[in-house]
Amino acid sequence: MVGGGVSRISHHFRDCDFHFHFHFTFTYSAFQTFHLSSPPLPLKPRWGGISQTIVPSNYRCFGTPPKSPGEIPLLFDCFSQQEEDREILSDGTSAVAGGIVALGKFDALHIGHRELAIQASRAGPPFLLSFVGMAKVLGWEPRAPIVAKCDRKRILSSWVPYCCNMVPEEFEVEFSSVRHLNPRQFVEKLSKELRVRGVVAGENYRFGYKAAGDALELVKLCEEYGMEAYIIKSVMDKNRFSADMNSVTNSKERGQVSSTRVREALAVGDLKYVSELLGRPHRLILMATDQERFSTGQYKVSAPRSCLLNLAPKEGLYEKCSLLLDQENVVQCSVVIDSKFVHIETDYGGLSDIFCSQNLKFLFIEFGDSCT
């Protein structure tokens, strides 16, 4: 039986035929040699260090052929994706029972987060487990998300070609319900309440009350509770501009791709860098309301910044952008962001006609590689 504090789980993963027929050896960090068989299993420490399963990039799931990117739905209607609020399935089990959960903060859904999902999918049905309500509990100032909540399903669907033809599902736990748990209690919750089969985490992952547990302890505790643990190397930020960001890099970072770096790149208006960190163009979504409406002309659309559903880049002009009106109408445009409005300008002369005929309430803007 799942305890309180678990919410919003969409349970639509597809079956994947997990048949692996290989055995190989490779070396990591010049200290340990790891042997992976089918499927990869947690390993004993070799030198008093961390017991890890490091899964190489060429480790593949031999399931049904993945969909091509062109088959991934664009999902223009933010409310078309119905979420289920079931903590318990009809047979009384946890909604993530038997799954592999990736642990982390998945604000940006960047390429590092994608790698966690990839490794989870190679061992079983993949889930992204994250905590909600953390800012409120810890007294942090609220801030706009990097990814609009209604756009997350689209992004996760785009990971299907990487994830054994499965869509990673999100599973949220109220932070207030786990904040007090020490590392052992947290792993016990995963095992006994959520009944997950295994976990995936980055090598720098910390967990438990006051972040007392590290990757070494996670592997040890998972072994005690009969779960698989996969610790993967961080995806490093190789961009030559990363050292020149106009802010102090979080001391917890060691050069890996992170949501902090995405926010910093947006803050300086470097959309090319943002795309490299995300593995996709940044998509900005605006929603009209009864109080805040879009202003349309034949060649221009303007929207108050209060309509923004996620984080915009800094004020300035952005060229080579795309305005996605629906699945058949993608218009090339330039975007001007100022202190009060987002202005979209295009050579296409039928914007007002489309808005009037379709009563569009959303604007979807994808940024090119231009910088302010």
Short mmCIF file of C-alpha atoms in Angstrom, two decimals:
data_model
loop_
_atom_site.label_atom_id
_atom_site.label_comp_id
_atom_site.label_asym_id
_atom_site.label_seq_id
_atom_site.Cartn_x
_atom_site.Cartn_y
_atom_site.Cartn_z
CA MET A 1 0.00 0.00 0.00
CA VAL A 2 1.44 3.34 -0.99
CA GLY A 3 1.70 5.97 1.71
CA GLY A 4 0.51 9.56 1.39
CA GLY A 5 2.18 12.17 -0.70
CA VAL A 6 2.29 10.39 -4.06
CA SER A 7 0.41 11.98 -6.94
CA ARG A 8 -0.09 12.28 -10.68
CA ILE A 9 1.01 9.17 -12.48
CA SER A 10 0.28 8.50 -16.15
CA HIS A 11 0.55 4.77 -16.72
CA HIS A 12 0.78 4.19 -20.47
CA PHE A 13 4.12 2.46 -21.01
CA ARG A 14 4.32 -0.13 -23.73
CA ASP A 15 5.83 -3.57 -23.55
CA CYS A 16 9.42 -3.98 -24.60
CA ASP A 17 10.99 -7.34 -25.28
CA PHE A 18 14.07 -7.43 -23.04
CA HIS A 19 16.33 -10.11 -24.47
CA PHE A 20 20.01 -9.34 -24.20
CA HIS A 21 22.58 -11.85 -25.39
CA PHE A 22 26.00 -10.47 -24.71
CA HIS A 23 28.66 -10.22 -22.08
CA PHE A 24 31.53 -7.74 -22.11
CA THR A 25 34.11 -5.97 -19.99
CA PHE A 26 35.11 -2.33 -19.87
CA THR A 27 37.07 -0.02 -17.63
CA TYR A 28 35.80 3.07 -15.81
CA SER A 29 37.94 5.88 -14.41
CA ALA A 30 41.06 3.69 -14.60
CA PHE A 31 40.18 2.18 -11.22
CA GLN A 32 37.50 -0.45 -11.72
CA THR A 33 36.61 -3.01 -14.33
CA PHE A 34 32.93 -3.81 -14.65
CA HIS A 35 31.36 -6.86 -16.22
CA LEU A 36 27.85 -6.43 -17.57
CA SER A 37 25.70 -9.39 -18.48
CA SER A 38 22.06 -9.63 -19.54
CA PRO A 39 20.39 -7.64 -18.04
CA PRO A 40 23.01 -5.58 -16.14
CA LEU A 41 23.09 -6.29 -12.43
CA PRO A 42 24.50 -4.30 -9.50
CA LEU A 43 28.08 -5.30 -8.77
CA LYS A 44 30.12 -5.77 -5.63
CA PRO A 45 32.76 -3.16 -4.76
CA ARG A 46 36.15 -4.07 -6.21
CA TRP A 47 38.40 -1.69 -4.28
CA GLY A 48 36.44 -0.38 -1.33
CA GLY A 49 34.87 2.28 -3.50
CA ILE A 50 31.42 2.58 -4.99
CA SER A 51 29.57 -0.46 -6.26
CA GLN A 52 28.21 0.59 -9.62
CA THR A 53 26.66 -0.55 -12.79
CA ILE A 54 27.87 1.83 -15.49
CA VAL A 55 25.88 1.24 -18.67
CA PRO A 56 27.72 2.16 -21.88
CA SER A 57 26.10 4.17 -24.65
CA ASN A 58 26.02 1.24 -27.07
CA TYR A 59 23.96 -0.93 -24.71
CA ARG A 60 20.69 -1.38 -26.58
CA CYS A 61 17.26 -2.78 -25.93
CA PHE A 62 16.22 -5.23 -28.64
CA GLY A 63 12.54 -4.35 -28.49
CA THR A 64 10.23 -3.17 -31.23
CA PRO A 65 11.87 -0.69 -33.62
CA PRO A 66 11.70 2.85 -32.24
CA LYS A 67 9.55 5.43 -33.89
CA SER A 68 11.24 8.01 -36.04
CA PRO A 69 11.23 11.59 -34.72
CA GLY A 70 8.73 12.51 -37.42
CA GLU A 71 6.16 10.18 -35.87
CA ILE A 72 6.27 11.86 -32.47
CA PRO A 73 3.06 13.87 -31.89
CA LEU A 74 3.47 17.61 -31.65
CA LEU A 75 0.74 17.85 -28.96
CA PHE A 76 -0.44 21.38 -29.54
CA ASP A 77 -3.42 21.17 -27.20
CA CYS A 78 -1.97 21.59 -23.72
CA PHE A 79 -5.02 20.01 -22.14
CA SER A 80 -5.37 17.06 -24.50
CA GLN A 81 -3.09 14.87 -22.40
CA GLN A 82 -5.20 13.46 -19.61
CA GLU A 83 -3.28 12.66 -16.44
CA GLU A 84 -4.33 9.92 -14.07
CA ASP A 85 -4.31 10.55 -10.37
CA ARG A 86 -4.06 6.93 -9.36
CA GLU A 87 -1.59 5.98 -6.68
CA ILE A 88 -2.84 2.38 -6.59
CA LEU A 89 -3.73 0.26 -9.61
CA SER A 90 -6.85 -1.87 -9.73
CA ASP A 91 -4.98 -4.93 -8.46
CA GLY A 92 -3.81 -3.06 -5.36
CA THR A 93 -0.19 -2.58 -6.41
CA SER A 94 1.78 0.63 -6.69
CA ALA A 95 1.56 2.34 -10.06
CA VAL A 96 5.35 2.07 -10.41
CA ALA A 97 5.63 -1.49 -9.07
CA GLY A 98 8.18 -3.45 -11.08
CA GLY A 99 9.46 -0.33 -12.80
CA ILE A 100 12.87 1.33 -12.87
CA VAL A 101 12.82 4.85 -11.43
CA ALA A 102 15.30 7.53 -12.36
CA LEU A 103 16.00 9.84 -9.43
CA GLY A 104 16.63 13.55 -9.83
CA LYS A 105 15.24 17.02 -10.34
CA PHE A 106 13.73 17.03 -13.78
CA ASP A 107 13.00 20.72 -14.30
CA ALA A 108 14.66 21.14 -17.70
CA LEU A 109 14.36 17.61 -19.12
CA HIS A 110 17.83 18.16 -20.58
CA ILE A 111 20.18 15.62 -22.15
CA GLY A 112 21.48 14.53 -18.75
CA HIS A 113 17.93 13.70 -17.65
CA ARG A 114 17.36 11.91 -20.94
CA GLU A 115 20.39 9.73 -20.25
CA LEU A 116 18.88 8.68 -16.91
CA ALA A 117 15.67 7.72 -18.71
CA ILE A 118 17.63 5.80 -21.35
CA GLN A 119 19.41 3.71 -18.75
CA ALA A 120 16.17 3.07 -16.86
CA SER A 121 14.45 1.87 -20.04
CA ARG A 122 17.21 -0.66 -20.67
CA ALA A 123 16.38 -2.40 -17.41
CA GLY A 124 12.58 -2.12 -17.31
CA PRO A 125 9.62 0.25 -17.63
CA PRO A 126 11.15 3.74 -17.09
CA PHE A 127 9.84 6.35 -14.65
CA LEU A 128 11.14 9.76 -13.64
CA LEU A 129 10.63 10.15 -9.89
CA SER A 130 10.77 13.70 -8.60
CA PHE A 131 9.53 15.72 -5.66
CA VAL A 132 6.89 18.44 -5.81
CA GLY A 133 6.31 21.21 -3.31
CA MET A 134 9.99 21.53 -2.46
CA ALA A 135 10.11 25.30 -2.97
CA LYS A 136 7.18 25.87 -0.64
CA VAL A 137 8.57 23.64 2.10
CA LEU A 138 12.06 25.14 1.91
CA GLY A 139 10.88 28.71 1.50
CA TRP A 140 12.37 29.26 -1.94
CA GLU A 141 11.16 32.08 -4.15
CA PRO A 142 8.81 30.77 -6.88
CA ARG A 143 10.24 30.82 -10.38
CA ALA A 144 9.03 29.96 -13.85
CA PRO A 145 9.69 26.39 -15.01
CA ILE A 146 12.05 25.83 -17.92
CA VAL A 147 9.52 23.45 -19.48
CA ALA A 148 5.83 24.28 -19.38
CA LYS A 149 4.00 21.61 -17.43
CA CYS A 150 1.65 20.93 -20.32
CA ASP A 151 4.63 20.41 -22.67
CA ARG A 152 6.39 17.71 -20.68
CA LYS A 153 4.51 14.79 -22.21
CA ARG A 154 5.53 15.90 -25.70
CA ILE A 155 9.20 15.98 -24.72
CA LEU A 156 9.08 12.61 -23.01
CA SER A 157 7.35 11.18 -26.09
CA SER A 158 10.22 12.47 -28.20
CA TRP A 159 12.58 10.26 -26.15
CA VAL A 160 10.86 7.10 -27.43
CA PRO A 161 13.59 6.36 -30.04
CA TYR A 162 16.17 6.34 -27.23
CA CYS A 163 14.11 4.47 -24.64
CA CYS A 164 13.33 1.04 -26.07
CA ASN A 165 10.21 2.38 -27.77
CA MET A 166 8.71 3.34 -24.40
CA VAL A 167 7.59 6.73 -23.14
CA PRO A 168 9.17 7.48 -19.75
CA GLU A 169 6.41 8.32 -17.30
CA GLU A 170 6.59 10.86 -14.50
CA PHE A 171 5.87 9.96 -10.91
CA GLU A 172 5.68 12.76 -8.36
CA VAL A 173 6.05 12.51 -4.61
CA GLU A 174 5.17 15.35 -2.26
CA PHE A 175 8.44 16.57 -0.78
CA SER A 176 6.82 17.16 2.61
CA SER A 177 6.08 13.43 2.87
CA VAL A 178 9.72 12.37 2.43
CA ARG A 179 11.71 15.35 3.72
CA HIS A 180 12.23 13.77 7.15
CA LEU A 181 13.30 10.36 5.83
CA ASN A 182 16.90 9.32 6.30
CA PRO A 183 18.62 7.44 3.43
CA ARG A 184 17.59 4.02 4.67
CA GLN A 185 13.97 5.06 5.20
CA PHE A 186 13.85 6.56 1.71
CA VAL A 187 15.11 3.37 0.06
CA GLU A 188 12.71 1.37 2.21
CA LYS A 189 9.86 3.49 0.89
CA LEU A 190 10.94 2.76 -2.68
CA SER A 191 11.12 -0.95 -1.95
CA LYS A 192 8.19 -1.65 0.35
CA GLU A 193 5.65 1.04 -0.53
CA LEU A 194 6.34 1.83 -4.17
CA ARG A 195 7.72 -1.66 -4.89
CA VAL A 196 10.05 -0.52 -7.63
CA ARG A 197 12.46 -3.04 -9.08
CA GLY A 198 15.42 -0.72 -9.44
CA VAL A 199 16.73 2.82 -9.46
CA VAL A 200 18.97 4.89 -11.72
CA ALA A 201 20.90 7.90 -10.45
CA GLY A 202 23.83 10.07 -11.42
CA GLU A 203 27.19 9.65 -9.75
CA ASN A 204 26.70 12.89 -7.79
CA TYR A 205 23.19 12.09 -6.56
CA ARG A 206 22.43 12.90 -2.90
CA PHE A 207 19.32 11.79 -1.02
CA GLY A 208 17.76 11.51 2.41
CA TYR A 209 17.37 14.11 5.14
CA LYS A 210 19.85 16.95 4.63
CA ALA A 211 21.21 15.06 1.60
CA ALA A 212 23.02 12.66 3.92
CA GLY A 213 23.17 9.78 1.43
CA ASP A 214 25.35 9.51 -1.68
CA ALA A 215 25.56 7.12 -4.62
CA LEU A 216 27.66 4.64 -2.66
CA GLU A 217 25.04 4.39 0.08
CA LEU A 218 22.23 4.20 -2.47
CA VAL A 219 23.78 1.12 -4.07
CA LYS A 220 24.44 -0.50 -0.69
CA LEU A 221 20.90 0.07 0.57
CA CYS A 222 19.30 -1.05 -2.66
CA GLU A 223 21.23 -4.30 -2.43
CA GLU A 224 19.95 -4.82 1.12
CA TYR A 225 16.36 -4.30 -0.01
CA GLY A 226 16.68 -6.50 -3.10
CA MET A 227 16.61 -3.74 -5.71
CA GLU A 228 18.87 -3.10 -8.65
CA ALA A 229 20.89 0.14 -8.61
CA TYR A 230 22.42 1.72 -11.70
CA ILE A 231 24.83 4.62 -11.15
CA ILE A 232 25.75 6.45 -14.35
CA LYS A 233 28.41 8.99 -15.15
CA SER A 234 27.27 12.59 -15.45
CA VAL A 235 26.73 13.99 -18.93
CA MET A 236 29.36 16.70 -19.11
CA ASP A 237 28.87 20.12 -20.64
CA LYS A 238 31.48 20.32 -23.39
CA ASN A 239 30.35 23.70 -24.70
CA ARG A 240 33.26 26.09 -24.88
CA PHE A 241 31.09 28.93 -23.59
CA SER A 242 30.11 27.19 -20.38
CA ALA A 243 33.01 28.68 -18.43
CA ASP A 244 32.03 32.20 -19.46
CA MET A 245 28.51 32.34 -18.06
CA ASN A 246 27.81 35.58 -16.23
CA SER A 247 27.08 34.01 -12.89
CA VAL A 248 28.78 31.85 -10.30
CA THR A 249 28.33 28.18 -11.12
CA ASN A 250 26.60 26.17 -8.44
CA SER A 251 29.24 24.67 -6.18
CA LYS A 252 27.51 21.28 -6.44
CA GLU A 253 28.24 21.14 -10.16
CA ARG A 254 31.42 19.76 -11.61
CA GLY A 255 30.92 20.73 -15.21
CA GLN A 256 27.91 18.50 -15.91
CA VAL A 257 24.85 19.47 -17.90
CA SER A 258 22.30 20.91 -15.47
CA SER A 259 19.10 22.91 -15.21
CA THR A 260 21.18 25.71 -13.69
CA ARG A 261 23.21 25.97 -16.88
CA VAL A 262 20.05 26.03 -18.97
CA ARG A 263 18.69 28.91 -16.89
CA GLU A 264 21.97 30.78 -17.20
CA ALA A 265 22.03 30.33 -20.96
CA LEU A 266 18.46 31.63 -21.23
CA ALA A 267 19.38 34.57 -19.02
CA VAL A 268 22.07 35.67 -21.49
CA GLY A 269 19.95 34.87 -24.56
CA ASP A 270 22.20 32.15 -26.01
CA LEU A 271 19.58 29.89 -27.60
CA LYS A 272 22.15 27.84 -29.50
CA TYR A 273 23.71 26.84 -26.21
CA VAL A 274 20.27 26.16 -24.72
CA SER A 275 19.46 23.80 -27.60
CA GLU A 276 22.69 21.89 -27.04
CA LEU A 277 21.93 21.44 -23.35
CA LEU A 278 18.32 20.41 -23.95
CA GLY A 279 18.91 18.28 -27.03
CA ARG A 280 16.06 20.15 -28.74
CA PRO A 281 14.98 23.74 -29.48
CA HIS A 282 13.61 25.66 -26.52
CA ARG A 283 9.83 25.93 -26.79
CA LEU A 284 8.06 28.88 -25.20
CA ILE A 285 4.32 28.55 -24.55
CA LEU A 286 1.88 31.38 -23.89
CA MET A 287 -1.77 30.97 -22.92
CA ALA A 288 -4.45 33.59 -23.40
CA THR A 289 -7.03 34.11 -20.64
CA ASP A 290 -10.20 36.13 -20.27
CA GLN A 291 -8.11 38.87 -18.67
CA GLU A 292 -5.02 38.66 -20.91
CA ARG A 293 -5.63 38.25 -24.63
CA PHE A 294 -3.43 38.06 -27.70
CA SER A 295 -3.32 41.06 -30.01
CA THR A 296 -3.21 39.97 -33.65
CA GLY A 297 -2.56 41.65 -36.99
CA GLN A 298 -1.91 40.25 -40.43
CA TYR A 299 1.85 39.97 -39.81
CA LYS A 300 2.21 40.24 -36.05
CA VAL A 301 0.98 38.72 -32.80
CA SER A 302 1.65 40.23 -29.38
CA ALA A 303 1.05 38.67 -25.98
CA PRO A 304 1.54 40.01 -22.44
CA ARG A 305 4.37 38.35 -20.55
CA SER A 306 1.79 37.37 -17.94
CA CYS A 307 0.61 34.75 -20.48
CA LEU A 308 3.94 32.89 -20.26
CA LEU A 309 3.75 29.31 -18.99
CA ASN A 310 7.51 28.80 -18.84
CA LEU A 311 10.81 30.64 -18.77
CA ALA A 312 11.56 33.07 -21.59
CA PRO A 313 15.05 34.10 -22.68
CA LYS A 314 16.29 37.57 -21.85
CA GLU A 315 14.80 40.63 -23.51
CA GLY A 316 15.90 41.14 -27.08
CA LEU A 317 15.42 40.15 -30.72
CA TYR A 318 15.49 36.49 -31.75
CA GLU A 319 15.48 35.53 -35.41
CA LYS A 320 14.99 32.20 -37.20
CA CYS A 321 12.19 31.16 -34.86
CA SER A 322 9.04 29.15 -35.61
CA LEU A 323 5.46 29.89 -34.62
CA LEU A 324 3.51 26.63 -34.36
CA LEU A 325 -0.16 27.38 -34.91
CA ASP A 326 -1.27 23.78 -35.39
CA GLN A 327 0.14 20.59 -36.89
CA GLU A 328 -0.22 21.95 -40.42
CA ASN A 329 0.73 25.60 -39.91
CA VAL A 330 4.31 26.31 -38.86
CA VAL A 331 5.31 29.87 -39.66
CA GLN A 332 8.86 31.21 -39.70
CA CYS A 333 9.12 34.32 -37.57
CA SER A 334 11.25 36.62 -35.46
CA VAL A 335 10.50 37.24 -31.79
CA VAL A 336 11.00 40.41 -29.79
CA ILE A 337 10.80 40.13 -26.02
CA ASP A 338 10.55 43.27 -23.93
CA SER A 339 9.68 43.99 -20.31
CA LYS A 340 5.93 43.67 -20.85
CA PHE A 341 5.23 41.78 -24.09
CA VAL A 342 6.31 39.01 -26.42
CA HIS A 343 5.96 40.12 -30.05
CA ILE A 344 5.98 37.63 -32.95
CA GLU A 345 6.59 39.08 -36.41
CA THR A 346 6.40 37.16 -39.70
CA ASP A 347 6.16 37.63 -43.46
CA TYR A 348 3.08 35.42 -43.51
CA GLY A 349 0.06 37.65 -44.02
CA GLY A 350 -2.76 35.52 -42.66
CA LEU A 351 -2.19 35.45 -38.92
CA SER A 352 -5.31 37.36 -37.93
CA ASP A 353 -7.47 35.14 -40.17
CA ILE A 354 -6.13 31.96 -38.51
CA PHE A 355 -6.61 33.35 -35.02
CA CYS A 356 -10.15 34.47 -35.76
CA SER A 357 -11.20 31.23 -37.46
CA GLN A 358 -9.63 28.90 -34.88
CA ASN A 359 -9.96 31.02 -31.74
CA LEU A 360 -6.42 30.05 -30.74
CA LYS A 361 -5.64 30.33 -27.05
CA PHE A 362 -2.05 29.12 -27.15
CA LEU A 363 1.12 30.34 -28.80
CA PHE A 364 3.96 27.88 -29.31
CA ILE A 365 7.32 29.43 -30.19
CA GLU A 366 10.42 27.41 -30.97
CA PHE A 367 13.67 29.32 -30.97
CA GLY A 368 16.40 28.90 -33.54
CA ASP A 369 20.11 29.23 -32.86
CA SER A 370 20.20 33.02 -32.82
CA CYS A 371 21.61 35.00 -29.90
CA THR A 372 20.63 38.46 -28.71
#
